Coordinates of C-alpha atoms in Angstrom, one line a residue:
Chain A
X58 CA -2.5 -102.7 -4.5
X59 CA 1.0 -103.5 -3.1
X60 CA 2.6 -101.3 -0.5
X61 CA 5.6 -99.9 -1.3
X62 CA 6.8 -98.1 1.4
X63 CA 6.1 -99.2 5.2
X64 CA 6.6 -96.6 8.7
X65 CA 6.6 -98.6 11.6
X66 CA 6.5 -96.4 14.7
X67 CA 8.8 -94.1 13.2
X68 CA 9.6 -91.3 15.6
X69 CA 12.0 -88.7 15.1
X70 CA 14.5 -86.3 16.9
X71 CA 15.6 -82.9 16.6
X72 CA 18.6 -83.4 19.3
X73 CA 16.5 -83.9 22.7
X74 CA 13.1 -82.4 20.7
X75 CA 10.9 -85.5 19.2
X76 CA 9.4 -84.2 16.6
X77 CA 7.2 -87.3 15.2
X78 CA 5.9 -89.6 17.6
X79 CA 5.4 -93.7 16.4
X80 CA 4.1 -93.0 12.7
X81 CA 2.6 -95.3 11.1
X82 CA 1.6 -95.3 7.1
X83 CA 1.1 -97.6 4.3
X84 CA 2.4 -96.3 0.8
X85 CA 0.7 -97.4 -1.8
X86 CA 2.7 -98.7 -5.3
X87 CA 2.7 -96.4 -8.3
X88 CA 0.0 -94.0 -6.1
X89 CA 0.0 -90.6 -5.0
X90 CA 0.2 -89.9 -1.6
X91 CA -0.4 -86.6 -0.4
X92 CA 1.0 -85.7 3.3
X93 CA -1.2 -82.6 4.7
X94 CA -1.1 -81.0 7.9
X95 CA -0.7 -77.2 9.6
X96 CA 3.0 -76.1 9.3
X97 CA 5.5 -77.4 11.9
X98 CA 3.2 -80.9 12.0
X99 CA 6.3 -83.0 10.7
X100 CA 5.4 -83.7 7.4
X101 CA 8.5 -82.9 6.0
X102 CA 10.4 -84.2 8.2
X103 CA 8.5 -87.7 8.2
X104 CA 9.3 -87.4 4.2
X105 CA 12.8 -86.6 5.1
X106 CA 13.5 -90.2 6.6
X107 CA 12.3 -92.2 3.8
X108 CA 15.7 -90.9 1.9
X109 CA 18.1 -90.6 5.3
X110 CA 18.6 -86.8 3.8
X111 CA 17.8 -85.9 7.2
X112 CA 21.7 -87.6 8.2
X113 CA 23.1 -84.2 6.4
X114 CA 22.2 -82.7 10.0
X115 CA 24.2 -84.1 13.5
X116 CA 21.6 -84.0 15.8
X117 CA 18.8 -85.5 14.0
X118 CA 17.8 -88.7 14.6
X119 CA 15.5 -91.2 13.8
X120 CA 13.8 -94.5 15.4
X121 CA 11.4 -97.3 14.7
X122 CA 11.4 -99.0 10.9
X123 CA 10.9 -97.8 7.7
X124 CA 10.5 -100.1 5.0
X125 CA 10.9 -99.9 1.3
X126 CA 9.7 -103.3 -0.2
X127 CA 10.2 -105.1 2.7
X128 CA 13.8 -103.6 3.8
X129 CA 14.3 -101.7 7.0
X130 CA 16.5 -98.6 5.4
X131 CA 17.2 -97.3 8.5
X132 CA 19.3 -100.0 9.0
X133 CA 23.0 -98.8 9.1
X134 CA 23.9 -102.1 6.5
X135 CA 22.1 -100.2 3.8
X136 CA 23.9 -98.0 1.6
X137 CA 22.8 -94.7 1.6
X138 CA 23.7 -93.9 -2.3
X139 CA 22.1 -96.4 -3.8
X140 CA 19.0 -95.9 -1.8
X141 CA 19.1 -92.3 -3.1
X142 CA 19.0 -93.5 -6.1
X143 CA 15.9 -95.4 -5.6
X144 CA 14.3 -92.5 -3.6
X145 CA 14.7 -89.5 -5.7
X146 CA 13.6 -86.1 -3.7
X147 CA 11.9 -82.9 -5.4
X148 CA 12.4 -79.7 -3.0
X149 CA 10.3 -76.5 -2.6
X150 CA 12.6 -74.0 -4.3
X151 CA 13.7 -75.6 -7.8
X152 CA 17.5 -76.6 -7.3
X153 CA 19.1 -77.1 -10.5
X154 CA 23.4 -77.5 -10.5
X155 CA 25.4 -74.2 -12.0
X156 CA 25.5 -76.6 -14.6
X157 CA 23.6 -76.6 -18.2
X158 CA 20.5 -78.4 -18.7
X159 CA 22.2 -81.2 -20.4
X160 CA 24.8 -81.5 -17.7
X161 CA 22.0 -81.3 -14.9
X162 CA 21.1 -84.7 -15.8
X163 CA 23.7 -86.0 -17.4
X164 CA 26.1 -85.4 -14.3
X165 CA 23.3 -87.2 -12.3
X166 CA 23.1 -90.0 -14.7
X167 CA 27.4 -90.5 -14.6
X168 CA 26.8 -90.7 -10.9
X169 CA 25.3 -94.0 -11.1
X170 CA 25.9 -95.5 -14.8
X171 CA 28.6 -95.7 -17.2
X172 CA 27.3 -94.8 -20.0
X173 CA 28.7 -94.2 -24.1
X174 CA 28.2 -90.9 -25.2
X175 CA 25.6 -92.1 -27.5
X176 CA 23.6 -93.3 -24.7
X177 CA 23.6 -90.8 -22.7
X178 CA 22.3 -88.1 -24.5
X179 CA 19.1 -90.6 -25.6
X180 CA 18.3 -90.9 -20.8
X181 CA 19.1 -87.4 -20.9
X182 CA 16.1 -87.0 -23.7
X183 CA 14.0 -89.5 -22.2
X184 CA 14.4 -87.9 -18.4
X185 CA 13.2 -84.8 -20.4
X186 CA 10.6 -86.1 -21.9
X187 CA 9.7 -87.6 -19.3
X188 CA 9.6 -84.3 -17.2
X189 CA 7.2 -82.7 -20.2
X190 CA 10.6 -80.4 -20.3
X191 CA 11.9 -81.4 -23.9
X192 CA 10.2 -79.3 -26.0
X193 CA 11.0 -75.9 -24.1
X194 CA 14.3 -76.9 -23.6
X195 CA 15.7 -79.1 -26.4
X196 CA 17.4 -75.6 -28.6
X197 CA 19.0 -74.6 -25.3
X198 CA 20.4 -77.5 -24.0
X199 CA 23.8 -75.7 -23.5
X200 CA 22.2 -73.1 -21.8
X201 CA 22.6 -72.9 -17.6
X202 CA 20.3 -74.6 -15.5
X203 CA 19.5 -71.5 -13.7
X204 CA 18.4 -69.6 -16.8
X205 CA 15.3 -71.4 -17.1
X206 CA 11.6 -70.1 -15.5
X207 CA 11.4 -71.2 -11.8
X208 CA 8.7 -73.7 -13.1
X209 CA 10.7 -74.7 -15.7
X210 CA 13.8 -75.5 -13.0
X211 CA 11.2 -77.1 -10.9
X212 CA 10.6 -79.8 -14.1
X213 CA 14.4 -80.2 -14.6
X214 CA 14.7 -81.1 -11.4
X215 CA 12.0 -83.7 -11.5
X216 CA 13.9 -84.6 -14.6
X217 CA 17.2 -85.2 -13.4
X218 CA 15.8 -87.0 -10.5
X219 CA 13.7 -89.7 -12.6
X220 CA 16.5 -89.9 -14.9
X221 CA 18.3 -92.2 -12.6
X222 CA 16.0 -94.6 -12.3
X223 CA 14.3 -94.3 -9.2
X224 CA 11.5 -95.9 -7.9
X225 CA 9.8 -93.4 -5.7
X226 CA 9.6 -89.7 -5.9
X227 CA 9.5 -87.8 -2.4
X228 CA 8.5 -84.1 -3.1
X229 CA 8.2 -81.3 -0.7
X230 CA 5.9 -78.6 -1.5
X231 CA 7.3 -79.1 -5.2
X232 CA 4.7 -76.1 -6.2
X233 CA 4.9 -73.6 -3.3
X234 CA 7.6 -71.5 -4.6
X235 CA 5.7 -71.8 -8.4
X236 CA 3.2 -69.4 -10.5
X237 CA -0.4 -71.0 -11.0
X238 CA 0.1 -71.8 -14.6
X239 CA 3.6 -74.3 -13.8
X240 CA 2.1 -75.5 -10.7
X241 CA -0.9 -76.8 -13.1
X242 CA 1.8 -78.1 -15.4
X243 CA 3.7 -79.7 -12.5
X244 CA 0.4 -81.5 -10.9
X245 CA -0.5 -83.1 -14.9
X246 CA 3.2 -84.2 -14.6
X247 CA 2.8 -85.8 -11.4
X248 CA -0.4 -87.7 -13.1
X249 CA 1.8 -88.6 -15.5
X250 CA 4.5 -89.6 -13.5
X251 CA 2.5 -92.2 -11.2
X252 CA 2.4 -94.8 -13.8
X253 CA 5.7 -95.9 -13.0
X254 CA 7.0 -94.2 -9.5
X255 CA 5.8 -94.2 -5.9
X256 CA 4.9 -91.0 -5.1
X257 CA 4.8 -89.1 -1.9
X258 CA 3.8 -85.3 -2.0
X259 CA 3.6 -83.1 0.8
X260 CA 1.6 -80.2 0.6
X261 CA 0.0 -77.4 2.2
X262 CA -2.6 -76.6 -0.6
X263 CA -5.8 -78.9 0.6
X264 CA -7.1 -79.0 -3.2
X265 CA -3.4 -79.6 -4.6
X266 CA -3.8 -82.9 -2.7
X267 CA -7.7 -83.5 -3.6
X268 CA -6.5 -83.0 -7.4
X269 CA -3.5 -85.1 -7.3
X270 CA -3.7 -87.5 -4.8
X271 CA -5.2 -91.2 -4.5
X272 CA -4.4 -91.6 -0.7
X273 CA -4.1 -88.9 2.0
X274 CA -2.2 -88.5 5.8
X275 CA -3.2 -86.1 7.8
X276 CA -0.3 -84.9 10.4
X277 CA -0.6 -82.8 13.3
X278 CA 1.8 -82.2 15.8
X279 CA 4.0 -85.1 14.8
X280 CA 1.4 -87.8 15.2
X281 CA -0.6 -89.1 12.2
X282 CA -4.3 -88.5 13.0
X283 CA -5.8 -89.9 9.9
X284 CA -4.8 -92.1 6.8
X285 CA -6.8 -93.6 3.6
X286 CA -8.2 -92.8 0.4
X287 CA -8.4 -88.9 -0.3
X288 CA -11.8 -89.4 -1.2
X289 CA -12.9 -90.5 1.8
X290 CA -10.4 -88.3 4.0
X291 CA -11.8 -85.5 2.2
X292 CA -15.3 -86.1 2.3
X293 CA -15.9 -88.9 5.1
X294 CA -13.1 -87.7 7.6
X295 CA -13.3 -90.5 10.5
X296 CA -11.4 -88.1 13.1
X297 CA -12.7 -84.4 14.2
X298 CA -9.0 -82.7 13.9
X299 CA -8.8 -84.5 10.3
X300 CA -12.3 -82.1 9.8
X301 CA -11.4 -79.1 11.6
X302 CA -8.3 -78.9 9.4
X303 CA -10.3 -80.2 6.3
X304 CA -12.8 -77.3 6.5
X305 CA -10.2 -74.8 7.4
X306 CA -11.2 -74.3 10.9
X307 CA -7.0 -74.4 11.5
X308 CA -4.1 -74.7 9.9
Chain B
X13 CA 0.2 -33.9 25.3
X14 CA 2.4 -32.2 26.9
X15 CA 5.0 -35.4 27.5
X16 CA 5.0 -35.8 23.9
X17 CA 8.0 -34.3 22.2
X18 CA 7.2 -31.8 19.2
X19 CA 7.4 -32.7 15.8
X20 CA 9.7 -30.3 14.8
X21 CA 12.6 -31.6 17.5
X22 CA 12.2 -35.1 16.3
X23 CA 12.4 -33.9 12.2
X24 CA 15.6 -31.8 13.1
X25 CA 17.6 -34.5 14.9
X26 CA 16.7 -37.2 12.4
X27 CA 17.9 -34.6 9.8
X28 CA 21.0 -33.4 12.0
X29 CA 21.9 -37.5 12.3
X30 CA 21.7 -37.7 8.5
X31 CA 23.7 -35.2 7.8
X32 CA 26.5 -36.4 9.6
X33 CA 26.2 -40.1 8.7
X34 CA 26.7 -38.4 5.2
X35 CA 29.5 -36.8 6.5
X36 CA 31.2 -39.2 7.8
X37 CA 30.7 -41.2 4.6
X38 CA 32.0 -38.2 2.7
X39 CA 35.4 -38.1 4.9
X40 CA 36.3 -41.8 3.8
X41 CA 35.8 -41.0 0.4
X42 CA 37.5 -37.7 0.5
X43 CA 40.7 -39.4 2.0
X44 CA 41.0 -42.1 -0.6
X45 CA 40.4 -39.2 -3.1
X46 CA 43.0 -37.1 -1.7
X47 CA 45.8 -40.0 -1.3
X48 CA 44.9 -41.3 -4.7
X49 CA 45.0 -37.7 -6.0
X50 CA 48.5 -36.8 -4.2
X51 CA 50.0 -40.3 -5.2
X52 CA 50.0 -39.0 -8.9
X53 CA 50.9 -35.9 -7.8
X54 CA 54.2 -37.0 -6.7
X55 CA 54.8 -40.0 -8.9
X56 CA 53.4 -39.7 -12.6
X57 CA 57.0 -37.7 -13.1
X58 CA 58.6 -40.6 -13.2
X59 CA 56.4 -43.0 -15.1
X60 CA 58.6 -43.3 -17.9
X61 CA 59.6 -46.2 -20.7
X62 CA 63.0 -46.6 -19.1
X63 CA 61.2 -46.7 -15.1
X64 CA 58.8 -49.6 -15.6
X65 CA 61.4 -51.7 -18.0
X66 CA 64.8 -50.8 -15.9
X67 CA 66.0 -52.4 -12.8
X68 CA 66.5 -50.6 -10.2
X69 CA 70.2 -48.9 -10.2
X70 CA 72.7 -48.1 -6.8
X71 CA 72.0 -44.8 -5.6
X72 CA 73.8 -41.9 -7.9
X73 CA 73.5 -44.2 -10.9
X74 CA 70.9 -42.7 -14.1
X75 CA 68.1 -44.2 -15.5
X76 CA 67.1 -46.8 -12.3
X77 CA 63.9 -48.3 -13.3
X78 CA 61.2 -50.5 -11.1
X79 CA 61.4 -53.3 -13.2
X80 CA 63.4 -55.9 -11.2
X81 CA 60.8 -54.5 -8.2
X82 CA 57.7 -55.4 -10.2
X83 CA 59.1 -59.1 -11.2
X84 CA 59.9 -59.6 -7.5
X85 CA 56.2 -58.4 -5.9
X86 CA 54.9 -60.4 -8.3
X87 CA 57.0 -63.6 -7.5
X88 CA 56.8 -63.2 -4.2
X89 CA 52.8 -62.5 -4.1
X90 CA 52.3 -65.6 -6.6
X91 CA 54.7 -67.2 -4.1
X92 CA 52.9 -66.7 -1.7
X93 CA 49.2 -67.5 -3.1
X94 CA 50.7 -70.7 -4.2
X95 CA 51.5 -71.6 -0.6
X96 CA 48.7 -70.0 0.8
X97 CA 45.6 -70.7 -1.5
X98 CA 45.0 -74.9 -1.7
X99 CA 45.0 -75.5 2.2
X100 CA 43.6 -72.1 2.7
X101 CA 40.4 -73.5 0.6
X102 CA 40.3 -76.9 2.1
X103 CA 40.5 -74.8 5.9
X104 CA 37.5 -72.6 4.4
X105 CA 35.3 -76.0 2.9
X106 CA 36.3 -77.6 6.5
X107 CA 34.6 -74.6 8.3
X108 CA 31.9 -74.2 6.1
X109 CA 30.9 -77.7 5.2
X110 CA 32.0 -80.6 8.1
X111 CA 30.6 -79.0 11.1
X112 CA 30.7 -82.3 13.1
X113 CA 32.7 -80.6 16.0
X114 CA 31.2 -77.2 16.8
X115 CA 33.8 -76.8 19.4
X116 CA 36.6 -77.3 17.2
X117 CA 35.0 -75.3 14.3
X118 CA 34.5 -72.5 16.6
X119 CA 38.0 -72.6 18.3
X120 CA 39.6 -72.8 14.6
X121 CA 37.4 -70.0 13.5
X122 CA 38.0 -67.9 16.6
X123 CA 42.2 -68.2 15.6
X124 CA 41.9 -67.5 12.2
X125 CA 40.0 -64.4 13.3
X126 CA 42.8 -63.5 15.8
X127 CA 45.3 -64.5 12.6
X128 CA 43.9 -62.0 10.6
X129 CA 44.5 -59.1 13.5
X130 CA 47.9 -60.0 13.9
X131 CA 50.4 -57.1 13.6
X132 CA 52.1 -58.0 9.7
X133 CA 55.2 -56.7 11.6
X134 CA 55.4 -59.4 14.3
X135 CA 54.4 -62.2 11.1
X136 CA 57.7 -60.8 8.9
X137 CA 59.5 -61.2 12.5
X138 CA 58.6 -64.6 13.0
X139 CA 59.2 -65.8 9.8
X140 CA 62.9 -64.0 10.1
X141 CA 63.3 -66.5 12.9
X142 CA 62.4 -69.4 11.8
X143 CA 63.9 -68.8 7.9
X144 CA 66.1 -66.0 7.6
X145 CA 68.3 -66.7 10.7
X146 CA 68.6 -70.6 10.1
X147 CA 69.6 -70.4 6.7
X148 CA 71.8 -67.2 7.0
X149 CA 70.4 -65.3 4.0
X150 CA 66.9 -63.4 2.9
X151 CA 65.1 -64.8 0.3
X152 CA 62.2 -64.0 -1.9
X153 CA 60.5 -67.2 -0.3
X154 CA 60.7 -65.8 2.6
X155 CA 58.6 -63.0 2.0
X156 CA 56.0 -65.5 0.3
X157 CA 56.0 -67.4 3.7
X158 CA 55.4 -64.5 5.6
X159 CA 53.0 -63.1 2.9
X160 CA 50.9 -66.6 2.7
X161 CA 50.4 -66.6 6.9
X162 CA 48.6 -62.8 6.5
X163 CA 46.4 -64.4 3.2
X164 CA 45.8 -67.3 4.9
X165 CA 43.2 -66.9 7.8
X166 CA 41.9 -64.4 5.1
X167 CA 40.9 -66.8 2.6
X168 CA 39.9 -69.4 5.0
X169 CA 37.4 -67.2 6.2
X170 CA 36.0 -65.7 3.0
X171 CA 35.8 -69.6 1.4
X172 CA 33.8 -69.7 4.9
X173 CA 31.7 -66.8 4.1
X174 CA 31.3 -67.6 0.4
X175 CA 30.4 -71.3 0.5
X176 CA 27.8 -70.5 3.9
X177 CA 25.9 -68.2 0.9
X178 CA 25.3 -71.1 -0.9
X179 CA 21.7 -72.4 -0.1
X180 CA 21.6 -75.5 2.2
X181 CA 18.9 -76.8 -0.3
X182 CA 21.5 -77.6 -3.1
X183 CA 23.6 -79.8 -0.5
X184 CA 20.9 -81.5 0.1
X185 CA 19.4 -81.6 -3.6
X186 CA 23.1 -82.9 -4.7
X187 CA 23.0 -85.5 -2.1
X188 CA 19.3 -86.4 -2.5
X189 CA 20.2 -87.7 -6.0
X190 CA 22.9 -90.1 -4.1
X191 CA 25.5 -87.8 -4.6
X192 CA 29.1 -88.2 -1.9
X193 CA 29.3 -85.4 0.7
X194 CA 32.9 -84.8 -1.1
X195 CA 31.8 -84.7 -4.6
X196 CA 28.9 -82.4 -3.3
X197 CA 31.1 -79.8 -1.9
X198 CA 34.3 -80.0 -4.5
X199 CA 32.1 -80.2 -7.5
X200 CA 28.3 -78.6 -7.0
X201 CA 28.8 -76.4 -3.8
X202 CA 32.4 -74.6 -4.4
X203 CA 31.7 -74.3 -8.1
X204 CA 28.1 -72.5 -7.0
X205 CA 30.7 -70.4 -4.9
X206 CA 33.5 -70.3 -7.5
X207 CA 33.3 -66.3 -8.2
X208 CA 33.1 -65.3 -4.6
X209 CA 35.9 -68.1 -3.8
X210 CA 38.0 -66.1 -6.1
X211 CA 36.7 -63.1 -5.5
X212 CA 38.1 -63.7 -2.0
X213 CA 41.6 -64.9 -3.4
X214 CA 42.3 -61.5 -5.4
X215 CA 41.3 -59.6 -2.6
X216 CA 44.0 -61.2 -0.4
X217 CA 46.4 -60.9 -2.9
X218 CA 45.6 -57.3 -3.1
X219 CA 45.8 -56.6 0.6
X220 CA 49.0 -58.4 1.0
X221 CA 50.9 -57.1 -2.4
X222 CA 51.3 -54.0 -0.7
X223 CA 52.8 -55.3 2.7
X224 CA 55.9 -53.6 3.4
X225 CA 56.7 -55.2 7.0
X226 CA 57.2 -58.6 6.7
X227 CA 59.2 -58.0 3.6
X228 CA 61.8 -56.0 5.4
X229 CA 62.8 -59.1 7.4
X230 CA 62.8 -61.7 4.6
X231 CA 63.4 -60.5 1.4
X232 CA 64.6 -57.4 1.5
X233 CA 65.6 -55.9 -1.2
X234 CA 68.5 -56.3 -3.9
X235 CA 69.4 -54.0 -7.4
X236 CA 69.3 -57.2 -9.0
X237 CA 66.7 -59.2 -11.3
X238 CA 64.7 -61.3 -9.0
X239 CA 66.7 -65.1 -9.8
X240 CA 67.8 -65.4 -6.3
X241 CA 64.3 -66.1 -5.0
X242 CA 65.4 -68.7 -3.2
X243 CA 68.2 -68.1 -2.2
X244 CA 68.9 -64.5 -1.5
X245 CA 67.5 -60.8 -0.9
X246 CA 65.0 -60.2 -3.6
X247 CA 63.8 -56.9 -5.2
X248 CA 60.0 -55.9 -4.2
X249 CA 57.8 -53.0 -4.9
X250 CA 56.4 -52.1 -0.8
X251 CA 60.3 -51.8 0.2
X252 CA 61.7 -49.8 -2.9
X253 CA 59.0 -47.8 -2.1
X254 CA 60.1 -47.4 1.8
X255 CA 63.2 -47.1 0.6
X256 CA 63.4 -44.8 -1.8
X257 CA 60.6 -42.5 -0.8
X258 CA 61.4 -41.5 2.8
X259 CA 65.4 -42.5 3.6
X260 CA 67.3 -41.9 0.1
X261 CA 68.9 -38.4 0.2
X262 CA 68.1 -37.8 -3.5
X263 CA 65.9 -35.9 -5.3
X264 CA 65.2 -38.4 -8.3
X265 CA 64.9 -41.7 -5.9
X266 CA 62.0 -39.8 -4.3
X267 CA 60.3 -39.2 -7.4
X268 CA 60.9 -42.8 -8.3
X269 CA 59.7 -43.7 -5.0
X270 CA 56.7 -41.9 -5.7
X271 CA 56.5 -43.5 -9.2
X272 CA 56.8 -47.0 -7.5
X273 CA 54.0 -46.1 -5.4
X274 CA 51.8 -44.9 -8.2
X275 CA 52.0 -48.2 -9.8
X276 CA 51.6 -50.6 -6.9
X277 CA 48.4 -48.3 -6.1
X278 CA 47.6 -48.9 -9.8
X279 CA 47.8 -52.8 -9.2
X280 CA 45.8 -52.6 -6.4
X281 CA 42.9 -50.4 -7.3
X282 CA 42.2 -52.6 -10.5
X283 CA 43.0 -55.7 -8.9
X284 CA 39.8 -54.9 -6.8
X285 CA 37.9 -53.0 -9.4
X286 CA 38.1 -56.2 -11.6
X287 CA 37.1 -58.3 -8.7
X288 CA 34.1 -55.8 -7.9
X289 CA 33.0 -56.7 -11.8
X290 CA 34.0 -60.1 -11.6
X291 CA 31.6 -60.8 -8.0
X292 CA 28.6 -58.5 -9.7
X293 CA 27.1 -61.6 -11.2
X294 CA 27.6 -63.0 -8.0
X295 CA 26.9 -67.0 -7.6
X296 CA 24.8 -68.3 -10.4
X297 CA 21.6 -66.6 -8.7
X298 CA 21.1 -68.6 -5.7

């Protein structure tokens, strides 16, 4: 299986705090990789390079390489838009525009394409679809964003972010802030989901990532301890932390 | 236990500080009550027809109305937000939004903060130096000048306020999709904000529509219908009131003083009723 996504010694910064120290991690194509760890391990914020949202801030900063097929986007060359485009990002608490559901997308999709009218309201279907979204949603397209079920926002967001055409998905804790019953509905998506996107999920629910995942990292205090197949991280664990935490001995 | 104190102490003071929290509450209420009440006391005599569609008429002369007044606080207060408003925003987005300098931010916040404590007396001053003396006459834009520098810091810091309540997570969701920081905070972040952004706006507006001090030095006042705007002393509603209220010698300019007074309270009290209703759905839930 071909990588997609390559850290080389990728440390990061918090001003004069260094928060991950020389990561390095394979990504898998068209997998799903789950990041796990105690809180304040730097999982987020090792997902929060691989789209530069962390640049938002001043005094974060980030060294060593990360590559996306091959290409080092931490170099200052690359432009960041179109990489965000290729790196769509799912956040804990759903974030839909004060927009309606059609606009949600379709003011993502206008970012990046022209599009006819005609057109547009087929990708804003499709994303949709694609989100398992259409059918509770396709009568009240004109309806806010924010009107929807918190599980239901969670799925628009996932919508508007494949609708651009991305070829990864970061999500951080996409389910944490969700009922059982759409978190179920948002893991079956993420199944889905994998045939055609990169996906890296980070998560602090230990059988969120058994169910989902095909490949596992295991962070703890900003170092990665442990990397492979979630099979074998889960029932083979190589490293003693990678156990302790495993078997719920901390965390 | 005898270090411990008893029960009952403890009950009575907690009860004695309630009581006069409540109290205190009670008094600020009671005020308002009793100014609102006395304001239409004195002035729903002369809320006539003829007072609210009139102009205003030289002393001794019947049937003076408020009209020309009302046109005049109104053209001068839109003046004013029209001056004041668009940079006032941009100051607010700047606070809020590019923090890049936290020395700058902090010094530019720090001023609009001493901005919004200055005396409107020494504003209407300034203003009468730097317009009213130059060009040799009041004007109606005059007062809107001095009018926009009190709204000003104002808005500035409620777009500051208003925006900083907008969750940091739909920044960062807009610009995760490859979104521009500008088109982030022009088109998702201060529409997310847009009632408390104009919840903010009305409020100025109705904290500045009933200064009287600057408008004694630049627009003063005139009998006339407000066309001079630019270009000469323009009829307003806070010095009519002043005017006529307290230094006219008769009887029926008082009560139309009062009248005056009834109405610009009127203004004000929905102005911010509407904006209470209006910021009750407050910002799209987030």
């Amino acid at each position: 299986m071909a990588t997609k996504i390559s850290a080389r010694n990728l440390s990061f910064f918090y001003g004069s705090h260094q928060a991950l120290f020389d990561n390095c991690l394979d990504i898998e194509e068209r997998r799903v990789t789950a990041v796990i760890g105690p809180s304040g391990c730097g999982k987020s914020t090792h997902l929060r390079i691989y789209n530069r949202i962390f640049e938002l801030y001043r005094d974060q900063r980030a060294s060593g390489e990360l590559l996306i097929d091959g290409v080092n986007i931490l170099d200052p060359q690359i432009d960041v838009l179109e990489l965000r485009r290729k790196v769509g990002m799912i956040f804990q608490k759903p974030t839909p525009f004060p927009m309606s559901v059609f606009e949600n997308i379709a003011y993502a999709l206008k970012l990046h394409f022209k599009l006819p009218r005609k057109e547009l309201q087929q990708r804003v279907e499709q994303a949709l679809r694609a989100a398992s979204l259409w059918d509770e949603v396709k009568d009240k397209l004109k309806n806010s964003g924010l009107a929807l079920s918190g599980g239901q926002q969670q799925r628009l967001c996932i919508a508007r972010a494949i609708a651009v055409e991305p070829e990864i998905l970061l999500m951080d804790e996409p389910t944490s802030a969700i009922d059982p019953v759409a978190t179920l509905k948002i893991e079956e998506l993420m199944l889905d989901l994998k045939e055609k996107y990169t996906i890296v999920v980070v998560t602090h629910n230990m059988q969120q990532a058994a169910r989902v995942s095909d490949n596992t990292a295991f962070f703890f205090k900003g170092h990665i301890i442990e990397d492979g197949p979630t099979a074998r991280i889960f029932t083979n664990p190589k490293q003693k932390k990678t156990e302790e935490y495993i078997t719920g001995r901390f965390g | 236990m005898k270090s411990k104190r008893s029960i009952t102490t403890r009950k009575w003071t907690d009860r004695l500080v309630r009581a006069f929290s409540a109290l205190a509450v009670a008094l600020a209420v009671l005020t308002m009550l009793w100014i609102i009440g006395t304001v239409i006391a004195y002035g729903h005599h002369a809320l006539r027809p003829s007072f609210l569609i009139n102009p205003s008429r030289p002393y001794g002369i019947a049937n003076g109305g408020i009209a020309n007044a009302l046109l005049g606080t109104i053209a001068i207060t839109f003046g004013a937000a029209a001056i004041a408003v668009p940079p006032a925003l941009l100051g607010g987005i700047y606070l809020s939004e590019y923090k890049d300098n936290r020395a700058i931010t902090s010094v530019l916040r720090f001023s609009a903060t001493v901005m919004m404590g200055m005396p409107s007396v020494i504003i209407g001053l300034f203003v009468y130096m730097i317009m009213v003396v130059p060009s040799g006459h009041f004007s109606g834009l005059a007062g809107s000048v001095a009018l926009a520098i009190i709204m000003y810091p104002v808005i500035m810091r409620s777009t500051e306020d208003m925006l900083g309540m907008v969750p940091y997570t739909l920044r960062e969701s807009a610009l995760a999709l490859g979104m521009t920081r500008t088109r982030t905070t022009l088109r998702i972040i201060s529409f997310a904000a847009r009632k408390g952004l104009l919840t903010g706006v009305l409020l100025a507006l109705a904290r500045v529509s009933g200064e009287t001090a600057p408008l004694l030095f630049t627009a003063l006042f005139a009998d006339s219908w407000p066309t001079n705007y630019f270009g000469g002393p323009t009829a307003n509603m806070p010095v009519l009131i002043t005017e006529y209220a307290t230094n006219s010698p008769f009887a029926e300019m008082h009560q139309a003083g009062w009248g005056a007074a009834l109405v610009v309270m009127m203004l004000v009290l929905t102005i911010n009723i509407a904006t209470r209703l209006l910021f009750r759905g407050q910002n799209d839930g987030h």
